[in-house]
């Protein structure tokens, strides 16, 4: 099914809490490949029997790797490829490596972002991978693929990069003009989002310098209700969606950080002011 709505960190927190309180699992191991993935689990309690491995921390992008020029696409994300490669290397002996051992190995393999781990760091981390992945029966012939981690790119920029490479290869004048317009539209949308969020921040904080200082603060979503309300207003008022405009995620952290300083009502009002004026 095609996902047409956007879930939030608050949605994830509530779902995991509900499942934990309802005893719907004994232990849970989560792997997440996403930009700013760590921000999804900073509030994950060590008492919920959940451990989360993430491709990145709260303040950085994850990266796409292994560009296939023939297919004109990236074959995977760097951290995910490293994780799958490590798993294939020990297949079918998944009881030979613990959750923490795999985390340490994949973290060292991943140089484009900072792999991170959250939640239960005492029990689940000492479990063998076979506890969560099975024993690899029937997969004795699995072989690890040796990928060259070259041409890595921030995951949010993959779509525009794909359009630019498609433009370079096309020989059809009509298609070229259409691609140029798509690229221009996305570039303008990114500039608009960056400018608008900076304006919202400067309005609330008093100066552009204060916004720049806020950007240096590590992301921590302390008020998920505010975060949800502000993001909902921003997507609606500024007419953008992560699914259609993935590059906007490079700028949304500023809005989340403002929720640690101002009420949702004040931020929502300011967002509407600048989105609707432009």
XYZ file of N, CA and C in Angstrom:
834
model
N 0.844 -1.189 0.000
C 0.000 0.000 0.000
C 0.884 1.246 0.000
N 0.406 2.307 -0.627
C 1.141 3.566 -0.666
C 0.797 4.372 0.581
N 1.824 4.804 1.297
C 1.607 5.592 2.511
C 1.315 7.031 2.116
N 0.136 7.526 2.495
C -0.260 8.885 2.116
C -0.251 9.844 3.294
N -0.005 9.332 4.486
C 0.040 10.191 5.664
C 1.425 10.143 6.282
N 1.706 11.096 7.161
C 3.003 11.192 7.803
C 2.872 10.869 9.279
N 3.613 9.867 9.727
C 3.609 9.520 11.141
C 4.653 10.358 11.866
N 4.478 10.508 13.162
C 5.387 11.327 13.955
C 6.068 10.481 15.023
N 7.064 11.082 15.662
C 7.730 10.396 16.766
C 6.759 10.097 17.896
N 5.792 10.999 18.098
C 4.783 10.771 19.119
C 3.938 9.550 18.824
N 3.598 9.355 17.540
C 2.849 8.160 17.132
C 3.625 6.901 17.479
N 4.913 6.914 17.204
C 5.754 5.751 17.493
C 5.846 5.514 18.991
N 6.055 6.575 19.765
C 6.142 6.435 21.223
C 4.874 5.800 21.785
N 3.727 6.302 21.348
C 2.452 5.792 21.867
C 2.230 4.339 21.469
N 2.609 3.997 20.249
C 2.422 2.624 19.777
C 3.289 1.643 20.556
N 4.556 1.997 20.746
C 5.460 1.114 21.485
C 5.022 0.979 22.943
N 4.573 2.073 23.548
C 4.099 2.019 24.931
C 2.862 1.139 25.051
N 1.945 1.275 24.096
C 0.728 0.473 24.107
C 1.047 -1.008 23.954
N 1.952 -1.333 23.067
C 2.334 -2.729 22.855
C 3.049 -3.299 24.073
N 3.897 -2.479 24.693
C 4.622 -2.935 25.873
C 3.674 -3.170 27.044
N 2.776 -2.204 27.277
C 1.825 -2.338 28.372
C 0.859 -3.493 28.152
N 0.566 -3.803 26.897
C -0.335 -4.906 26.571
C 0.369 -6.244 26.449
N 1.661 -6.276 26.771
C 2.462 -7.510 26.707
C 2.331 -8.190 25.344
N 2.452 -7.404 24.292
C 2.309 -7.946 22.942
C 3.615 -8.519 22.391
N 4.680 -8.428 23.158
C 5.950 -9.009 22.737
C 6.781 -9.305 23.977
N 7.725 -10.207 23.826
C 8.648 -10.504 24.917
C 9.848 -9.576 24.843
N 10.444 -9.515 23.673
C 11.542 -8.599 23.399
C 11.368 -8.079 21.979
N 11.850 -6.874 21.734
C 11.736 -6.305 20.387
C 13.066 -5.676 19.986
N 13.524 -6.024 18.786
C 14.736 -5.431 18.211
C 14.339 -4.692 16.943
N 14.659 -3.396 16.892
C 14.268 -2.545 15.771
C 15.514 -2.035 15.054
N 15.510 -2.113 13.722
C 16.560 -1.517 12.901
C 15.917 -0.389 12.087
N 16.497 0.803 12.127
C 15.923 1.931 11.396
C 16.982 2.626 10.555
N 16.748 2.652 9.268
C 17.575 3.407 8.336
C 16.804 4.660 7.958
N 17.224 5.797 8.495
C 16.559 7.069 8.200
C 17.446 8.214 8.642
N 17.244 9.359 8.039
C 17.943 10.554 8.499
C 17.403 10.939 9.878
N 18.288 11.368 10.766
C 17.917 11.783 12.118
C 17.191 10.670 12.880
N 17.504 9.409 12.542
C 16.781 8.271 13.110
C 16.864 8.228 14.632
N 17.978 8.686 15.188
C 18.127 8.651 16.637
C 17.074 9.459 17.370
N 16.544 10.508 16.730
C 15.542 11.350 17.385
C 14.254 10.596 17.674
N 14.063 9.447 17.028
C 12.859 8.657 17.241
C 12.902 7.862 18.534
N 14.100 7.715 19.110
C 14.237 6.795 20.237
C 14.914 7.400 21.467
N 15.107 8.709 21.489
C 15.791 9.316 22.637
C 14.999 9.140 23.931
N 13.687 8.930 23.841
C 12.848 8.753 25.026
C 12.502 7.281 25.265
N 13.120 6.376 24.517
C 12.816 4.957 24.653
C 13.321 4.436 25.996
N 12.412 3.942 26.817
C 12.765 3.475 28.153
C 13.525 2.154 28.091
N 14.517 2.021 28.951
C 15.282 0.773 29.034
C 14.463 -0.353 29.638
N 13.302 -0.025 30.219
C 12.470 -1.020 30.892
C 11.387 -1.613 29.991
N 11.368 -1.231 28.715
C 10.305 -1.693 27.821
C 10.685 -2.950 27.040
N 11.909 -3.466 27.268
C 12.389 -4.651 26.543
C 12.449 -4.410 25.030
N 12.883 -3.210 24.676
C 13.038 -2.840 23.264
C 14.435 -2.266 23.069
N 15.110 -2.686 22.018
C 16.395 -2.113 21.620
C 16.276 -1.637 20.178
N 16.789 -0.456 19.904
C 16.731 0.109 18.550
C 18.128 0.428 18.046
N 18.468 -0.123 16.873
C 19.684 0.249 16.151
C 19.282 1.288 15.109
N 20.019 2.388 15.005
C 19.690 3.392 13.996
C 20.906 3.722 13.131
N 20.629 4.125 11.916
C 21.694 4.452 10.970
C 22.383 5.759 11.308
N 21.686 6.618 12.045
C 22.224 7.944 12.342
C 21.764 8.381 13.725
N 22.415 9.419 14.244
C 21.979 9.952 15.527
C 20.869 10.980 15.302
N 20.609 11.813 16.285
C 19.489 12.756 16.196
C 19.765 13.961 15.311
N 21.024 14.174 14.928
C 21.392 15.444 14.312
C 22.008 15.335 12.924
N 21.868 14.185 12.277
C 22.555 14.037 10.995
C 21.748 13.200 10.006
N 22.159 13.298 8.766
C 21.543 12.513 7.707
C 22.095 11.102 7.705
N 21.336 10.198 7.115
C 21.915 8.924 6.703
C 22.288 9.105 5.226
N 23.010 8.138 4.666
C 23.536 8.324 3.311
C 23.214 7.145 2.405
N 22.889 7.484 1.158
C 22.707 6.468 0.130
C 24.061 6.135 -0.477
N 24.243 4.874 -0.849
C 25.526 4.419 -1.383
C 25.320 3.511 -2.593
N 26.421 3.239 -3.265
C 26.503 2.274 -4.367
C 25.610 2.708 -5.534
N 26.083 3.690 -6.255
C 25.365 4.185 -7.427
C 25.532 3.229 -8.597
N 24.419 2.779 -9.159
C 24.423 1.947 -10.358
C 24.094 2.847 -11.543
N 25.094 3.124 -12.364
C 24.918 4.046 -13.484
C 23.927 3.505 -14.510
N 23.897 2.187 -14.691
C 22.978 1.603 -15.662
C 21.530 1.742 -15.224
N 21.280 1.489 -13.940
C 19.924 1.609 -13.409
C 19.587 3.045 -13.012
N 20.620 3.896 -12.954
C 20.448 5.300 -12.593
C 19.819 5.446 -11.203
N 20.308 4.628 -10.270
C 19.781 4.709 -8.913
C 20.813 4.197 -7.921
N 20.627 4.551 -6.664
C 21.479 4.022 -5.598
C 20.885 2.700 -5.131
N 21.730 1.719 -4.915
C 21.261 0.372 -4.593
C 20.920 0.199 -3.116
N 21.282 1.136 -2.291
C 20.947 1.009 -0.882
C 21.516 2.160 -0.089
N 21.268 2.129 1.205
C 21.853 3.108 2.122
C 23.045 2.465 2.821
N 24.045 3.270 3.107
C 25.341 2.758 3.580
C 25.196 1.876 4.820
N 24.498 2.366 5.827
C 24.353 1.602 7.072
C 23.596 0.305 6.828
N 22.513 0.357 6.069
C 21.724 -0.842 5.792
C 22.538 -1.889 5.043
N 23.320 -1.440 4.072
C 24.160 -2.375 3.328
C 25.184 -3.027 4.245
N 25.742 -2.244 5.164
C 26.715 -2.810 6.103
C 26.055 -3.820 7.040
N 24.851 -3.489 7.514
C 24.127 -4.382 8.412
C 23.783 -5.701 7.709
N 23.279 -5.601 6.494
C 22.920 -6.814 5.755
C 24.164 -7.615 5.387
N 25.238 -6.914 5.064
C 26.478 -7.592 4.714
C 27.012 -8.384 5.903
N 26.993 -7.780 7.087
C 27.446 -8.485 8.285
C 26.571 -9.705 8.572
N 25.262 -9.542 8.420
C 24.345 -10.661 8.667
C 24.614 -11.812 7.707
N 24.861 -11.471 6.443
C 25.134 -12.517 5.455
C 26.462 -13.216 5.713
N 27.418 -12.488 6.253
C 28.726 -13.077 6.526
C 28.651 -14.193 7.553
N 27.755 -14.088 8.514
C 27.668 -15.116 9.553
C 26.546 -16.118 9.297
N 25.746 -15.908 8.262
C 24.670 -16.831 7.913
C 25.255 -18.203 7.576
N 24.678 -19.314 8.052
C 23.432 -19.413 8.828
C 23.666 -19.443 10.336
N 24.884 -19.106 10.785
C 25.221 -19.204 12.210
C 24.874 -17.911 12.950
N 23.594 -17.595 12.985
C 23.168 -16.352 13.603
C 23.261 -16.372 15.123
N 23.565 -17.529 15.676
C 23.767 -17.590 17.125
C 25.218 -17.305 17.505
N 26.053 -17.021 16.515
C 27.476 -16.785 16.788
C 27.797 -15.325 17.071
N 26.806 -14.447 16.948
C 27.038 -13.012 17.142
C 25.886 -12.425 17.941
N 26.203 -11.609 18.939
C 25.154 -10.987 19.742
C 24.690 -9.681 19.096
N 23.590 -9.162 19.609
C 23.046 -7.906 19.116
C 24.064 -6.777 19.280
N 24.739 -6.726 20.425
C 25.721 -5.672 20.657
C 26.966 -5.859 19.800
N 27.373 -7.087 19.594
C 28.531 -7.335 18.731
C 28.242 -6.859 17.316
N 27.048 -7.132 16.828
C 26.706 -6.660 15.491
C 26.669 -5.141 15.438
N 26.107 -4.533 16.470
C 26.069 -3.070 16.509
C 27.476 -2.484 16.425
N 28.395 -3.022 17.212
C 29.771 -2.518 17.217
C 30.440 -2.700 15.852
N 30.203 -3.841 15.229
C 30.808 -4.120 13.922
C 30.274 -3.164 12.864
N 28.962 -3.034 12.804
C 28.335 -2.198 11.778
C 28.650 -0.722 12.016
N 28.753 -0.320 13.262
C 29.113 1.067 13.568
C 30.491 1.396 13.009
N 31.447 0.478 13.171
C 32.797 0.707 12.646
C 32.811 0.706 11.118
N 31.944 -0.113 10.509
C 31.878 -0.192 9.048
C 31.275 1.066 8.439
N 30.405 1.732 9.184
C 29.666 2.876 8.648
C 30.402 4.175 8.972
N 30.941 4.803 7.949
C 31.747 6.017 8.140
C 31.016 7.285 7.708
N 29.866 7.151 7.080
C 29.141 8.320 6.587
C 28.216 8.935 7.628
N 27.835 8.148 8.634
C 26.972 8.646 9.709
C 27.321 7.896 10.991
N 26.758 8.352 12.101
C 27.066 7.750 13.394
C 25.952 6.769 13.791
N 26.180 5.489 13.545
C 25.218 4.478 13.975
C 25.038 4.584 15.483
N 23.800 4.422 15.955
C 23.511 4.606 17.377
C 22.602 3.495 17.885
N 22.513 3.363 19.209
C 21.696 2.318 19.814
C 20.978 2.884 21.032
N 19.717 2.464 21.224
C 18.864 3.032 22.266
C 18.051 1.936 22.951
N 17.511 2.298 24.121
C 16.614 1.395 24.823
C 17.330 0.466 25.774
N 16.963 -0.817 25.748
C 17.547 -1.825 26.623
C 18.964 -2.146 26.153
N 19.947 -1.785 26.954
C 21.344 -2.004 26.593
C 22.009 -3.042 27.504
N 21.194 -3.824 28.203
C 21.766 -4.826 29.119
C 21.331 -6.250 28.807
N 20.077 -6.455 28.452
C 19.563 -7.814 28.226
C 19.528 -8.177 26.749
N 18.777 -7.407 25.975
C 18.638 -7.703 24.550
C 19.986 -7.664 23.843
N 20.841 -6.741 24.235
C 22.130 -6.598 23.560
C 23.020 -7.830 23.733
N 22.745 -8.646 24.749
C 23.526 -9.876 24.961
C 22.896 -11.100 24.315
N 21.743 -10.913 23.699
C 21.075 -12.018 23.013
C 21.750 -12.282 21.668
N 21.798 -13.549 21.222
C 22.307 -13.826 19.880
C 21.313 -13.326 18.832
N 21.808 -12.999 17.665
C 20.926 -12.506 16.602
C 19.843 -13.510 16.245
N 20.128 -14.788 16.430
C 19.151 -15.831 16.091
C 17.869 -15.691 16.904
N 17.922 -15.049 18.058
C 16.721 -14.842 18.866
C 15.686 -14.035 18.097
N 16.153 -13.136 17.218
C 15.247 -12.248 16.509
C 15.154 -12.559 15.013
N 16.168 -13.191 14.458
C 16.186 -13.459 13.019
C 16.004 -14.927 12.675
N 15.884 -15.775 13.678
C 15.803 -17.202 13.391
C 17.197 -17.791 13.258
N 17.254 -19.014 12.789
C 18.537 -19.718 12.736
C 19.083 -19.867 11.319
N 18.490 -19.158 10.380
C 19.043 -19.145 9.029
C 18.928 -20.452 8.281
N 18.003 -21.331 8.684
C 17.854 -22.606 7.996
C 17.399 -22.373 6.565
N 18.007 -23.122 5.652
C 17.672 -22.981 4.243
C 18.418 -21.865 3.558
N 19.293 -21.172 4.299
C 20.036 -20.060 3.725
C 21.539 -20.296 3.803
N 21.929 -21.535 3.717
C 23.334 -21.891 3.881
C 24.208 -21.336 2.763
N 23.597 -21.030 1.614
C 24.382 -20.551 0.481
C 24.458 -19.025 0.418
N 23.964 -18.366 1.450
C 24.014 -16.901 1.459
C 25.458 -16.436 1.431
N 25.729 -15.443 0.606
C 27.083 -14.902 0.477
C 27.046 -13.389 0.650
N 27.989 -12.885 1.381
C 28.055 -11.445 1.574
C 28.505 -10.772 0.284
N 27.891 -9.643 -0.032
C 28.263 -8.874 -1.210
C 29.289 -7.809 -0.833
N 30.324 -7.704 -1.625
C 31.366 -6.714 -1.364
C 31.059 -5.453 -2.170
N 30.404 -4.494 -1.540
C 30.060 -3.255 -2.205
C 31.155 -2.220 -1.996
N 31.385 -1.422 -3.003
C 32.293 -0.300 -2.881
C 31.479 0.915 -2.445
N 31.731 1.364 -1.225
C 30.943 2.463 -0.682
C 31.421 3.800 -1.243
N 31.174 3.994 -2.518
C 31.584 5.208 -3.191
C 30.353 6.022 -3.597
N 30.566 7.278 -3.937
C 29.498 8.146 -4.413
C 28.357 8.262 -3.417
N 28.666 8.277 -2.130
C 27.607 8.402 -1.142
C 27.007 9.805 -1.200
N 25.747 9.896 -0.824
C 25.027 11.162 -0.879
C 23.992 11.182 0.238
N 23.720 12.345 0.791
C 22.684 12.444 1.808
C 21.373 11.909 1.242
N 20.700 11.096 2.027
C 19.489 10.441 1.543
C 18.422 11.439 1.099
N 18.359 12.614 1.764
C 17.331 13.598 1.395
C 17.546 14.169 0.002
N 18.786 14.071 -0.510
C 19.102 14.680 -1.809
C 19.059 13.691 -2.966
N 18.703 12.451 -2.684
C 18.724 11.421 -3.724
C 17.751 11.752 -4.862
N 16.562 12.225 -4.537
C 15.562 12.474 -5.572
C 16.027 13.530 -6.570
N 16.536 14.670 -6.071
C 16.997 15.719 -6.979
C 18.232 15.254 -7.738
N 19.112 14.514 -7.080
C 20.283 13.968 -7.754
C 19.863 13.048 -8.895
N 18.826 12.238 -8.643
C 18.311 11.323 -9.677
C 17.786 12.109 -10.865
N 17.074 13.203 -10.629
C 16.547 14.018 -11.721
C 17.676 14.660 -12.527
N 18.711 15.129 -11.823
C 19.833 15.763 -12.522
C 20.593 14.773 -13.387
N 20.790 13.552 -12.862
C 21.491 12.545 -13.654
C 20.634 12.094 -14.841
N 19.348 12.035 -14.637
C 18.443 11.686 -15.734
C 18.478 12.750 -16.823
N 18.580 14.014 -16.410
C 18.668 15.122 -17.362
C 19.949 15.025 -18.182
N 21.059 14.686 -17.521
C 22.333 14.589 -18.238
C 22.314 13.484 -19.303
N 21.511 12.483 -19.084
C 21.514 11.337 -19.987
C 20.477 11.440 -21.103
N 19.459 12.273 -20.909
C 18.393 12.304 -21.900
C 18.836 12.981 -23.190
N 18.324 12.500 -24.296
C 18.607 13.095 -25.605
C 17.355 13.701 -26.220
N 16.251 13.597 -25.504
C 14.981 14.124 -25.992
C 14.781 15.546 -25.462
N 14.588 16.479 -26.365
C 14.494 17.885 -25.980
C 13.286 18.153 -25.089
N 12.158 17.524 -25.417
C 10.958 17.723 -24.614
C 11.124 17.193 -23.205
N 11.718 16.010 -23.095
C 11.953 15.419 -21.776
C 12.937 16.261 -20.978
N 13.935 16.814 -21.677
C 14.934 17.639 -21.005
C 14.297 18.882 -20.393
N 13.402 19.524 -21.130
C 12.743 20.725 -20.621
C 11.859 20.402 -19.421
N 11.191 19.262 -19.495
C 10.338 18.847 -18.380
C 11.165 18.561 -17.131
N 12.302 17.902 -17.319
C 13.185 17.602 -16.188
C 13.767 18.876 -15.592
N 14.145 19.823 -16.444
C 14.678 21.094 -15.958
C 13.652 21.815 -15.084
N 12.381 21.764 -15.515
C 11.335 22.427 -14.745
C 11.113 21.736 -13.406
N 11.145 20.396 -13.401
C 10.992 19.657 -12.148
C 12.124 19.996 -11.175
N 13.337 20.034 -11.696
C 14.494 20.349 -10.855
C 14.369 21.764 -10.293
N 13.982 22.705 -11.142
C 13.827 24.092 -10.710
C 12.756 24.209 -9.622
N 11.636 23.486 -9.823
C 10.549 23.533 -8.842
C 11.014 23.010 -7.481
N 11.753 21.911 -7.489
C 12.243 21.343 -6.235
C 13.287 22.251 -5.582
N 14.161 22.830 -6.387
C 15.171 23.748 -5.836
C 14.507 24.962 -5.204
N 13.467 25.479 -5.874
C 12.741 26.630 -5.324
C 11.996 26.251 -4.048
N 11.438 25.055 -4.027
C 10.723 24.599 -2.836
C 11.687 24.473 -1.653
N 12.876 23.937 -1.901
C 13.848 23.791 -0.822
C 14.278 25.158 -0.289
N 14.525 26.101 -1.197
C 14.916 27.451 -0.771
C 13.794 28.108 0.031
N 12.564 27.892 -0.415
C 11.408 28.460 0.270
C 11.293 27.915 1.694
N 11.442 26.593 1.840
C 11.337 25.966 3.158
C 12.449 26.465 4.078
N 13.669 26.501 3.573
C 14.802 26.965 4.373
C 14.591 28.415 4.818
N 14.178 29.259 3.891
C 13.959 30.672 4.190
C 12.817 30.857 5.191
N 11.751 30.093 5.007
C 10.582 30.233 5.869
C 10.883 29.801 7.299
N 11.552 28.661 7.463
C 11.864 28.184 8.810
C 12.839 29.125 9.507
N 13.801 29.645 8.767
C 14.722 30.625 9.367
C 13.962 31.878 9.795
N 12.974 32.289 9.000
C 12.188 33.482 9.338
C 11.344 33.244 10.588
N 10.757 32.053 10.678
C 9.973 31.704 11.871
C 10.863 31.745 13.108
N 12.039 31.151 12.991
C 12.973 31.126 14.112
C 13.425 32.520 14.523
N 13.751 33.351 13.533
C 14.220 34.710 13.827
C 13.122 35.542 14.468
N 11.887 35.333 14.036
C 10.753 36.061 14.610
C 10.598 35.714 16.086
N 10.691 34.429 16.412
C 10.486 33.985 17.787
C 11.699 34.245 18.682
N 12.891 34.072 18.133
C 14.114 34.180 18.935
C 14.710 35.583 18.944
N 14.322 36.392 17.966
C 14.775 37.774 17.973
C 15.833 38.136 16.963
N 16.535 37.130 16.395
C 17.592 37.447 15.438
C 18.026 36.205 14.658
N 18.586 36.393 13.463
C 19.124 35.263 12.696
C 20.267 34.570 13.432
N 21.034 35.362 14.203
C 22.153 34.773 14.950
C 21.649 33.769 15.980
N 20.530 34.074 16.609
C 19.958 33.159 17.593
C 19.498 31.864 16.931
N 19.012 31.973 15.696
C 18.593 30.780 14.949
C 19.805 29.905 14.649
N 20.885 30.529 14.219
C 22.104 29.775 13.932
C 22.627 29.067 15.174
N 22.532 29.714 16.315
C 22.959 29.083 17.568
C 22.057 27.907 17.932
N 20.757 28.062 17.678
C 19.810 26.980 17.966
C 20.106 25.753 17.107
N 20.528 25.972 15.883
C 20.819 24.859 14.983
C 21.977 24.006 15.497
N 22.831 24.594 16.320
C 23.986 23.868 16.850
C 23.618 22.992 18.050
N 22.415 23.185 18.588
C 21.954 22.418 19.746
C 21.469 21.051 19.285
N 21.843 20.011 20.004
C 21.424 18.661 19.641
C 19.906 18.535 19.734
N 19.323 17.832 18.791
C 17.874 17.673 18.736
C 17.377 16.729 19.815
N 16.388 17.181 20.573
C 15.714 16.345 21.566
C 14.242 16.740 21.559
N 13.376 15.817 21.181
C 11.947 16.109 21.108
C 11.332 15.873 22.490
N 11.256 16.931 23.282
C 10.757 16.836 24.662
C 9.244 17.037 24.742
N 8.672 17.639 23.707
C 7.237 17.922 23.713
C 6.622 17.413 22.405
N 6.388 16.115 22.313
C 5.893 15.522 21.061
C 4.561 16.100 20.604
N 3.700 16.502 21.550
C 2.426 17.093 21.153
C 2.623 18.387 20.391
N 3.517 19.225 20.887
C 3.858 20.470 20.195
C 4.467 20.171 18.835
N 5.371 19.217 18.815
C 6.044 18.866 17.569
C 5.039 18.432 16.503
N 4.070 17.616 16.888
C 3.058 17.143 15.949
C 2.213 18.301 15.428
N 1.779 19.179 16.332
C 0.930 20.298 15.926
C 1.664 21.255 14.990
N 2.924 21.531 15.300
C 3.708 22.465 14.488
C 3.992 21.866 13.110
N 4.376 20.591 13.067
C 4.658 19.961 11.776
C 3.401 19.889 10.910
N 2.275 19.578 11.531
C 1.014 19.498 10.780
C 0.684 20.843 10.150
N 0.842 21.913 10.917
C 0.578 23.252 10.393
C 1.579 23.623 9.302
N 2.838 23.287 9.520
C 3.864 23.643 8.538
C 3.610 22.940 7.203
N 3.331 21.638 7.232
C 3.092 20.901 5.988
C 1.872 21.451 5.256
N 0.834 21.799 5.998
C -0.382 22.307 5.371
C -0.203 23.729 4.861
N 0.325 24.597 5.715
C 0.448 26.009 5.353
C 1.486 26.245 4.267
N 2.575 25.484 4.300
C 3.650 25.668 3.320
C 3.528 24.711 2.137
N 2.459 23.907 2.127
C 2.162 23.034 0.988
C 3.334 22.139 0.609
N 3.781 21.331 1.559
C 4.867 20.398 1.284
C 4.679 19.125 2.103
N 5.254 18.039 1.613
C 5.197 16.756 2.305
C 6.553 16.081 2.190
N 6.927 15.353 3.224
C 8.201 14.652 3.199
C 8.237 13.650 2.055
N 7.084 12.998 1.782
C 7.052 12.010 0.708
C 7.369 12.637 -0.647
N 6.923 13.865 -0.864
C 7.140 14.537 -2.154
C 8.381 15.413 -2.157
N 8.769 15.894 -0.996
C 9.888 16.832 -0.885
C 10.829 16.380 0.226
N 11.519 15.259 0.059
C 12.341 14.694 1.145
C 13.444 15.613 1.637
N 13.902 16.528 0.813
C 14.994 17.433 1.182
C 14.587 18.400 2.299
N 13.302 18.581 2.535
C 12.884 19.527 3.574
C 13.243 19.030 4.971
N 13.499 17.718 5.103
C 13.843 17.195 6.431
C 15.165 17.764 6.939
N 15.965 18.361 6.068
C 17.228 18.967 6.501
C 16.995 20.205 7.365
N 15.778 20.740 7.345
C 15.505 22.006 8.012
C 14.469 21.911 9.139
N 13.756 20.794 9.224
C 12.646 20.679 10.166
C 13.085 20.646 11.626
N 14.334 20.259 11.881
C 14.800 20.162 13.271
C 14.668 21.486 14.012
N 14.807 22.591 13.305
C 14.683 23.896 13.953
C 13.302 24.065 14.565
N 12.266 23.640 13.857
C 10.908 23.736 14.386
C 10.744 22.865 15.628
N 11.315 21.661 15.591
C 11.230 20.765 16.748
C 11.931 21.374 17.965
N 13.061 22.020 17.733
C 13.802 22.632 18.843
C 13.053 23.832 19.422
N 12.325 24.534 18.578
C 11.539 25.667 19.066
C 10.455 25.204 20.040
N 9.995 23.956 19.873
C 8.977 23.418 20.775
C 9.507 23.242 22.195
N 10.804 23.237 22.360
C 11.384 23.158 23.696
C 11.484 24.529 24.363
N 11.060 25.553 23.623
C 11.194 26.923 24.126
C 9.885 27.713 24.109
N 8.979 27.339 23.193
C 7.734 28.088 23.035
C 6.547 27.134 22.983
N 5.365 27.654 23.209
C 4.158 26.827 23.146
C 3.804 26.536 21.692
N 3.045 25.469 21.508
C 2.626 25.080 20.159
C 1.811 26.194 19.503
N 0.931 26.838 20.263
C 0.066 27.878 19.700
C 0.888 29.027 19.118
N 1.920 29.436 19.837
C 2.745 30.558 19.374
C 3.502 30.176 18.099
N 4.064 28.973 18.079
C 4.834 28.547 16.900
C 3.911 28.358 15.699
N 2.755 27.723 15.919
C 1.796 27.498 14.831
C 1.360 28.822 14.215
N 1.075 29.811 15.059
C 0.667 31.126 14.561
C 1.770 31.758 13.719
N 3.004 31.625 14.166
C 4.134 32.218 13.442
C 4.388 31.477 12.135
N 4.275 30.165 12.157
C 4.433 29.370 10.935
C 3.405 29.802 9.901
N 2.137 29.933 10.324
C 1.103 30.356 9.405
C 1.366 31.725 8.815
N 1.895 32.611 9.647
C 2.203 33.971 9.199
C 3.181 33.977 8.048
N 4.247 33.202 8.154
C 5.287 33.244 7.120
C 4.973 32.333 5.937
N 4.321 31.222 6.167
C 3.985 30.330 5.047
C 2.954 30.963 4.135
N 1.922 31.564 4.726
C 0.846 32.111 3.912
C 1.215 33.442 3.276
N 2.203 34.135 3.827
C 2.608 35.417 3.267
C 3.459 35.257 2.027
N 4.133 34.108 1.877
C 5.088 33.950 0.765
C 4.429 33.250 -0.412
